[in-house]
Coordinates of C-alpha atoms in Angstrom, one line a residue:
M1 CA 25.6 -16.9 58.8
P2 CA 24.4 -20.7 57.3
S3 CA 23.9 -23.2 60.1
P4 CA 26.3 -25.9 59.9
T5 CA 23.8 -28.7 58.4
E6 CA 23.0 -26.0 55.6
S7 CA 26.7 -26.2 54.0
R8 CA 27.1 -29.8 54.4
L9 CA 26.7 -32.1 50.9
P10 CA 26.1 -35.4 50.9
F11 CA 29.6 -36.7 49.4
E12 CA 31.1 -34.8 52.5
A13 CA 29.5 -37.3 55.0
P14 CA 32.6 -39.2 55.6
I15 CA 34.6 -36.1 56.5
Y16 CA 32.0 -34.8 58.9
E17 CA 32.0 -38.5 60.3
M18 CA 35.8 -38.5 60.8
E19 CA 35.8 -34.8 61.9
A20 CA 33.6 -35.7 64.7
R21 CA 35.9 -38.7 65.9
L22 CA 38.7 -36.5 65.6
A23 CA 36.8 -33.8 68.0
E24 CA 36.0 -36.3 70.5
M25 CA 39.7 -37.7 70.9
E26 CA 41.0 -34.1 71.2
A27 CA 38.3 -33.5 73.8
T28 CA 39.4 -37.0 75.8
Y29 CA 43.2 -36.0 75.4
A30 CA 42.5 -32.3 76.9
K31 CA 40.9 -33.9 79.7
N32 CA 43.3 -36.8 80.3
R33 CA 46.4 -35.0 79.3
A34 CA 48.5 -36.0 82.6
G35 CA 47.1 -39.6 82.6
V36 CA 49.1 -42.8 81.4
D37 CA 46.8 -43.1 77.9
S38 CA 47.8 -39.4 77.0
T39 CA 50.7 -40.4 74.6
S40 CA 48.6 -43.4 73.1
I41 CA 45.8 -40.7 72.5
A42 CA 48.0 -38.0 70.9
E43 CA 49.6 -40.4 68.4
Q44 CA 46.0 -41.4 67.2
I45 CA 45.0 -38.2 67.1
R46 CA 48.1 -37.3 65.0
R47 CA 47.1 -40.6 62.8
L48 CA 43.9 -39.7 62.5
R49 CA 44.8 -36.1 61.3
R50 CA 46.4 -37.6 58.3
E51 CA 43.9 -39.5 57.4
L52 CA 41.5 -36.7 57.5
A53 CA 43.8 -34.9 55.1
N54 CA 44.1 -37.8 52.9
L55 CA 40.4 -38.3 52.7
K56 CA 39.8 -34.6 51.8
R57 CA 42.4 -34.9 49.1
T58 CA 40.9 -37.5 47.6
I59 CA 37.1 -36.9 47.6
Y60 CA 37.7 -33.3 46.5
A61 CA 40.2 -34.5 43.7
N62 CA 37.7 -36.7 42.4
L63 CA 34.6 -34.6 42.2
Q64 CA 31.9 -35.2 39.8
P65 CA 31.2 -32.0 37.6
W66 CA 27.8 -32.1 39.7
E67 CA 29.2 -31.9 43.0
S68 CA 31.8 -29.3 41.8
V69 CA 28.6 -27.1 41.3
Q70 CA 27.0 -27.9 44.7
V71 CA 30.1 -26.7 46.3
S72 CA 30.2 -23.6 44.2
R73 CA 26.9 -22.7 45.6
L74 CA 27.6 -23.5 49.3
P75 CA 26.3 -20.6 51.5
S76 CA 29.7 -21.2 53.8
R77 CA 32.2 -20.5 50.6
P78 CA 33.5 -17.4 50.4
Q79 CA 31.6 -14.4 48.4
T80 CA 32.8 -11.2 46.9
R81 CA 32.9 -9.1 50.0
D82 CA 34.5 -11.5 52.2
Y83 CA 37.2 -11.6 49.8
I84 CA 37.3 -8.0 49.6
D85 CA 37.9 -7.9 53.3
L86 CA 40.8 -10.5 53.1
I87 CA 42.4 -9.3 49.8
F88 CA 42.5 -5.3 49.3
D89 CA 43.4 -2.5 51.4
Q90 CA 41.6 1.0 51.6
F91 CA 38.5 -0.5 49.7
V92 CA 36.4 2.5 48.6
E93 CA 33.0 1.5 47.4
L94 CA 31.3 3.1 44.3
H95 CA 27.7 3.1 44.2
G96 CA 25.1 3.8 41.2
D97 CA 24.9 3.5 37.3
R98 CA 24.0 7.6 37.0
A99 CA 20.9 6.3 35.3
I100 CA 18.7 3.9 37.2
G101 CA 20.0 3.1 40.6
D102 CA 22.4 1.0 42.9
D103 CA 22.1 -2.6 42.0
M104 CA 23.5 -4.5 45.2
A105 CA 24.5 -7.4 43.2
V106 CA 27.1 -5.5 41.8
V107 CA 30.2 -4.3 44.2
T108 CA 32.3 -1.6 42.3
G109 CA 35.1 0.4 44.1
M110 CA 38.7 1.2 44.1
A111 CA 41.2 -0.4 46.4
H112 CA 44.6 -1.3 46.9
L113 CA 45.9 -4.7 46.0
G114 CA 49.5 -4.9 47.3
D115 CA 51.3 -1.8 46.2
E116 CA 48.8 -1.6 43.2
K117 CA 45.7 0.8 42.6
V118 CA 43.0 -1.1 41.0
M119 CA 39.4 -1.0 40.0
F120 CA 37.2 -3.7 41.7
I121 CA 34.0 -5.0 40.4
G122 CA 32.4 -8.3 41.4
H123 CA 28.9 -10.0 41.9
Q124 CA 27.6 -10.5 45.9
K125 CA 24.8 -13.1 46.8
G126 CA 24.4 -12.3 50.0
K127 CA 25.0 -14.4 53.5
N128 CA 21.3 -14.3 54.9
L129 CA 17.7 -14.2 53.7
A130 CA 17.6 -10.6 53.8
E131 CA 21.0 -9.9 52.2
R132 CA 20.4 -12.6 49.4
K133 CA 16.9 -10.9 48.9
A134 CA 18.7 -7.3 48.6
C135 CA 21.4 -8.6 46.0
N136 CA 18.5 -10.7 43.8
F137 CA 20.9 -14.0 44.8
G138 CA 23.4 -12.2 42.8
C139 CA 21.5 -12.2 39.6
A140 CA 22.0 -8.3 38.4
H141 CA 20.2 -6.0 36.6
P142 CA 20.8 -3.8 33.7
E143 CA 21.8 -0.9 36.1
G144 CA 24.3 -3.5 37.8
Y145 CA 26.3 -4.1 34.4
R146 CA 25.9 -0.3 33.5
K147 CA 27.3 0.3 37.3
A148 CA 30.0 -1.8 36.3
L149 CA 30.5 -0.6 32.8
H150 CA 31.0 2.7 34.1
K151 CA 33.7 2.1 36.7
M152 CA 35.5 0.2 33.9
K153 CA 35.7 3.2 31.7
M154 CA 36.9 5.4 34.6
A155 CA 39.3 3.1 35.4
A156 CA 40.9 3.3 31.8
K157 CA 40.9 6.8 32.1
F158 CA 42.9 6.8 35.4
G159 CA 45.3 4.0 34.0
L160 CA 43.9 1.8 36.7
P161 CA 44.2 -2.1 36.1
I162 CA 40.9 -3.8 36.4
V163 CA 39.9 -6.8 38.9
T164 CA 36.5 -8.7 38.5
F165 CA 35.1 -11.4 40.6
I166 CA 32.8 -13.7 38.9
D167 CA 29.9 -15.6 40.9
T168 CA 26.4 -15.4 39.6
P169 CA 24.0 -18.0 38.4
G170 CA 23.0 -15.6 35.5
A171 CA 21.5 -12.0 34.9
Y172 CA 18.0 -11.5 36.1
P173 CA 15.7 -12.5 33.4
G174 CA 12.8 -10.5 34.6
I175 CA 10.2 -8.5 32.3
A176 CA 11.3 -5.4 33.8
A177 CA 15.2 -6.0 33.4
E178 CA 14.8 -6.9 29.6
E179 CA 12.8 -3.8 29.4
R180 CA 15.4 -1.7 30.7
G181 CA 18.0 -3.5 28.5
Q182 CA 19.5 -6.3 30.0
A183 CA 20.8 -7.9 26.8
A184 CA 21.7 -4.7 25.1
I185 CA 24.1 -3.8 28.4
I186 CA 25.5 -7.0 28.6
A187 CA 26.8 -6.6 24.8
E188 CA 27.8 -3.2 25.5
N189 CA 30.1 -4.4 28.3
L190 CA 31.5 -7.1 26.0
M191 CA 32.5 -4.7 23.5
A192 CA 33.8 -2.0 25.7
M193 CA 35.9 -4.6 27.7
S194 CA 37.2 -5.8 24.3
Q195 CA 38.7 -2.2 24.2
L196 CA 39.9 -1.1 27.6
E197 CA 43.3 0.3 27.3
T198 CA 44.3 -1.3 30.9
P199 CA 44.7 -4.6 31.9
I200 CA 42.0 -6.8 33.0
V201 CA 42.0 -9.9 35.4
C202 CA 38.6 -12.1 35.9
V203 CA 38.3 -14.7 38.2
V204 CA 35.4 -16.8 38.7
I205 CA 35.1 -17.7 42.6
G206 CA 31.9 -19.5 42.3
E207 CA 29.2 -19.8 39.9
G208 CA 29.9 -18.5 36.4
G209 CA 26.6 -18.4 34.7
S210 CA 25.7 -17.4 31.4
G211 CA 25.7 -13.8 30.1
G212 CA 25.7 -12.6 33.5
A213 CA 29.1 -13.8 33.8
L214 CA 30.0 -12.6 30.6
G215 CA 28.9 -9.1 31.6
I216 CA 32.3 -8.7 33.5
G217 CA 34.2 -11.7 32.4
V218 CA 35.9 -10.4 29.2
G219 CA 39.7 -9.7 30.2
D220 CA 43.5 -10.6 29.4
R221 CA 43.4 -13.2 32.1
L222 CA 40.5 -15.4 33.2
A223 CA 41.1 -17.8 36.1
M224 CA 38.8 -19.9 38.1
L225 CA 38.8 -21.2 41.8
E226 CA 39.2 -24.8 41.6
H227 CA 36.0 -25.9 42.7
S228 CA 33.8 -23.3 40.2
Y229 CA 32.0 -23.7 37.5
Y230 CA 31.8 -21.6 34.2
S231 CA 29.3 -22.4 31.5
V232 CA 26.8 -20.8 28.9
I233 CA 23.9 -22.2 31.0
S234 CA 23.1 -23.9 34.4
P235 CA 22.9 -27.4 34.7
E236 CA 19.1 -27.2 35.6
G237 CA 18.4 -24.7 32.7
C238 CA 20.2 -27.3 30.4
A239 CA 18.3 -30.2 31.8
T240 CA 15.0 -28.8 31.5
I241 CA 15.6 -27.6 27.5
L242 CA 17.2 -31.3 26.9
W243 CA 15.3 -34.0 28.9
K244 CA 12.3 -31.5 30.1
S245 CA 13.4 -32.0 33.6
N246 CA 16.2 -30.7 36.2
E247 CA 16.1 -34.1 37.5
H248 CA 18.9 -34.4 34.9
A249 CA 21.0 -31.4 36.0
P250 CA 24.0 -34.2 36.9
R251 CA 23.8 -35.6 33.3
A252 CA 23.8 -31.9 32.2
A253 CA 26.9 -30.6 34.4
E254 CA 28.9 -33.6 33.0
A255 CA 28.1 -32.9 29.1
L256 CA 28.5 -29.1 29.4
R257 CA 32.2 -29.5 30.4
M258 CA 31.8 -26.6 32.9
T259 CA 34.4 -27.5 35.6
S260 CA 38.0 -25.8 35.9
R261 CA 39.8 -28.8 34.7
D262 CA 37.6 -28.9 31.6
L263 CA 37.9 -25.5 30.8
L264 CA 41.5 -25.1 31.3
R265 CA 41.8 -28.3 29.0
M266 CA 40.0 -26.7 26.2
K267 CA 41.9 -23.4 26.9
I268 CA 38.9 -21.3 27.8
I269 CA 40.5 -20.1 30.8
D270 CA 44.2 -19.5 31.6
E271 CA 44.5 -20.7 35.1
V272 CA 43.2 -22.7 38.0
I273 CA 43.7 -21.1 41.4
Q274 CA 44.1 -24.2 43.9
E275 CA 41.8 -24.3 46.7
P276 CA 42.5 -25.2 50.3
L277 CA 42.4 -29.0 51.4
G278 CA 38.5 -29.7 51.2
G279 CA 37.2 -26.6 49.6
A280 CA 37.2 -22.7 50.0
H281 CA 34.9 -23.0 52.5
R282 CA 37.0 -24.7 55.1
D283 CA 39.5 -21.6 55.2
H284 CA 38.4 -18.7 53.9
R285 CA 42.0 -17.0 54.6
E286 CA 44.0 -19.5 52.8
A287 CA 41.8 -19.2 49.8
A288 CA 42.1 -15.4 50.1
S289 CA 45.8 -15.7 50.1
S290 CA 46.2 -18.2 47.0
L291 CA 43.6 -15.8 44.8
K292 CA 45.6 -12.7 46.0
S293 CA 49.0 -14.2 44.7
M294 CA 47.3 -14.9 41.5
L295 CA 46.0 -11.3 41.0
I296 CA 49.3 -9.5 42.1
R297 CA 51.4 -12.0 39.5
A298 CA 49.0 -11.4 36.9
I299 CA 48.9 -7.6 36.9
R300 CA 52.5 -7.3 37.5
E301 CA 52.8 -9.2 34.1
L302 CA 49.9 -7.3 32.2
K303 CA 51.3 -4.1 33.1
E304 CA 54.8 -4.9 31.3
L305 CA 53.0 -5.1 27.7
P306 CA 52.8 -2.1 25.7
R307 CA 49.0 -1.1 25.4
E308 CA 48.7 -2.1 21.7
Q309 CA 50.0 -5.7 22.8
L310 CA 47.8 -5.9 25.4
L311 CA 44.5 -5.0 23.2
Q312 CA 45.9 -7.5 20.3
N313 CA 46.3 -10.3 23.0
R314 CA 43.0 -9.7 24.7
Y315 CA 41.5 -10.0 20.9
D316 CA 43.1 -13.2 19.8
K317 CA 42.6 -14.9 23.1
F318 CA 38.8 -14.4 22.6
R319 CA 39.0 -15.3 18.8
R320 CA 40.5 -18.6 19.7
I321 CA 37.9 -19.9 21.8
G322 CA 35.6 -22.6 20.0
I323 CA 38.2 -23.2 17.1
F324 CA 39.2 -27.1 17.0
L325 CA 40.8 -29.1 14.4
E326 CA 40.8 -32.8 13.5
G327 CA 43.6 -34.8 12.4
E328 CA 47.4 -34.1 12.7
E329 CA 47.5 -33.3 9.0
Q330 CA 45.0 -30.5 8.6
A331 CA 46.2 -27.1 7.8
P332 CA 46.0 -24.6 10.3
L333 CA 43.1 -22.3 10.5
N334 CA 43.3 -18.5 10.8
G335 CA 47.0 -18.7 11.1
L336 CA 46.6 -21.0 14.4
T337 CA 48.4 -24.1 14.7
G338 CA 47.4 -27.6 15.8
D339 CA 48.0 -27.1 19.5
H340 CA 44.7 -25.1 19.3

């Protein structure tokens, strides 16, 4: 597990200071519960708790894009395997791509989500250094996306809804990965997911970087946890290209419009899942509960649609992305209204 200081971000300093004061007061109250000042201390504790909640709410409601990126990368933030334990029942992991090997950066398996049987696919970064190296820090190789594709086709064959969790800086860009067809398998996944005759729900739980995210990101519903990001490139990569230095990453993060609020406003995603006060890293169970509720609701709604309508809606959803109209009097484009 990461150390407490490893998960602390600069803008959270006032929160940690107030939490330290609160812990001291609670310790004092526990020692002097029978004392004459116990009532006064109890009232101060209640007041400080309210102030702390308001402080968290204020800070996290006004995060800058770069700060949201920092939150999405916190080592203490719940990862795919954490959510598997908290959300799904009877998870049976499925390994291998039947070609090269088993990429630990992509987790696949069958599970129960409430009363529903689903096929689950998600990126995994790892908690400690050994796990992160084994998972390649969440950067999947071609065999990871080939494994995901094989399991998705299996799900469609048996009529299982598909749930994917996205949490990757991007697909691994190494020479060996390219030699094994990294770009080709991601493209194949995009095509296949657009045509699978089963409901697909995708959620960005942390980082959603580039083609690595898209490789398991084409679905009927695309949601994001509140403090995650979803982008064609990382802020550092964008800054290096545009300004020749990753020191401009905060500037790039703002320009990329990669936060959940921005993407919901542009109708690239369908829903933002509220995180616990102060971020998912502060309460894994509450974050998992909100995520589970969204998944159950989305699958229930999608299962009611005829297969032809499901596929048409999915196609239309992605065809609309990137279409913008200027001026109120401009005629609709490709049958779309000015709302798009």
